[in-house]
Amino acid sequence: MRNSVGLMLDQELGHYQFKQQLLDEVGISRSFVWMRPDHKSPAEVQVQLQEQLQQCLRTLAQLPNGEGVLYRTTMSVNGLGKIDVYEYLYFLAKHAKRHVMQMERNATEYKLA
């Protein structure tokens, strides 16, 4: 990972605010409008989820002192904007939870039909 914009860890940790509310909404089905891009439609979901989990754990292991606040990406979902590594990992967990809820709802609807 690269800190491409030259952020300083002490400064970033001094004014750090985790985007909890926006990220929590990602885990709630139908909580905001979102048009899924075509490239977000995985063919082998279970394999991809396992690979993503392992990548997340490796990433956290590389950032034992809070360095994750120095690295950011832009996330268009729910107006999140720039999010750091920790927010991104939290987003992934909430996103997975959302899909579990969708599958449970689909299973319930299927049983009722």
XYZ file of C-alpha atoms in Angstrom:
113
model
C 0.000 0.000 0.000
C 1.086 3.538 -0.713
C 0.223 6.744 1.082
C -0.014 8.534 -2.257
C -1.004 11.955 -0.925
C 1.618 12.184 1.847
C -0.724 12.072 4.844
C 0.810 12.126 8.334
C -0.427 9.421 10.723
C -0.450 11.585 13.892
C -2.400 14.360 12.158
C -4.916 11.974 10.627
C -5.530 10.132 13.895
C -5.952 13.495 15.676
C -9.080 14.407 13.712
C -10.247 10.958 12.647
C -14.000 10.375 12.326
C -15.302 6.968 11.276
C -18.304 7.206 8.892
C -20.357 4.802 11.010
C -23.882 5.938 10.081
C -23.365 5.904 6.304
C -21.513 2.608 6.504
C -24.178 1.001 8.709
C -26.807 1.880 6.097
C -24.888 -0.262 3.592
C -25.839 -3.308 5.686
C -29.564 -2.566 5.544
C -31.364 -3.756 2.457
C -33.209 -0.982 0.584
C -31.914 1.725 2.938
C -30.727 3.901 0.034
C -31.017 4.040 -3.738
C -28.229 2.180 -5.555
C -27.966 1.078 -9.154
C -25.574 -1.881 -9.232
C -22.923 -1.601 -11.967
C -22.662 -4.674 -14.220
C -19.144 -5.467 -12.965
C -20.561 -6.007 -9.458
C -22.424 -9.170 -10.455
C -20.091 -12.029 -9.407
C -20.529 -15.476 -10.899
C -18.892 -17.427 -8.072
C -19.945 -15.577 -4.932
C -18.812 -18.038 -2.259
C -15.268 -18.299 -3.631
C -14.999 -14.541 -4.004
C -16.233 -13.922 -0.460
C -13.627 -16.287 0.989
C -10.877 -14.634 -1.061
C -12.040 -11.182 0.041
C -12.138 -12.206 3.696
C -8.557 -13.469 3.534
C -7.427 -10.279 1.778
C -9.112 -8.162 4.466
C -7.372 -10.088 7.238
C -3.992 -9.745 5.501
C -4.566 -6.019 5.081
C -5.406 -5.531 8.761
C -2.303 -7.481 9.778
C -0.167 -5.032 7.791
C -1.613 -2.023 9.668
C -1.113 -2.690 13.392
C -0.719 0.973 14.451
C -3.637 2.737 12.781
C -1.880 3.379 9.470
C -5.081 2.507 7.628
C -6.306 6.084 8.082
C -3.569 7.205 5.677
C -4.906 5.246 2.709
C -8.151 6.246 1.028
C -10.367 5.276 -1.847
C -13.477 6.869 -3.279
C -16.753 5.051 -2.721
C -19.851 6.242 -4.574
C -22.221 4.043 -2.550
C -24.546 6.050 -0.271
C -22.490 9.219 -0.752
C -19.560 7.880 1.269
C -16.945 9.766 -0.749
C -13.367 9.227 0.430
C -13.077 6.382 2.922
C -10.008 4.925 4.608
C -8.934 1.287 4.880
C -10.871 0.632 8.088
C -14.046 2.180 6.713
C -13.601 0.177 3.526
C -13.247 -3.101 5.436
C -16.296 -2.205 7.530
C -18.141 -1.395 4.295
C -17.298 -4.851 2.928
C -18.661 -6.517 6.071
C -21.876 -4.473 5.965
C -22.235 -5.140 2.243
C -21.967 -8.890 2.831
C -24.565 -8.621 5.617
C -26.899 -6.824 3.222
C -26.642 -9.678 0.732
C -27.361 -12.245 3.450
C -30.508 -10.290 4.334
C -31.519 -10.213 0.668
C -31.031 -13.971 0.351
C -33.068 -14.574 3.512
C -35.871 -12.371 2.177
C -35.785 -14.211 -1.161
C -35.939 -17.577 0.614
C -38.938 -16.423 2.673
C -40.730 -15.100 -0.406
C -40.008 -18.357 -2.258
C -41.488 -20.421 0.591
C -44.626 -18.266 0.583
C -45.148 -18.638 -3.170
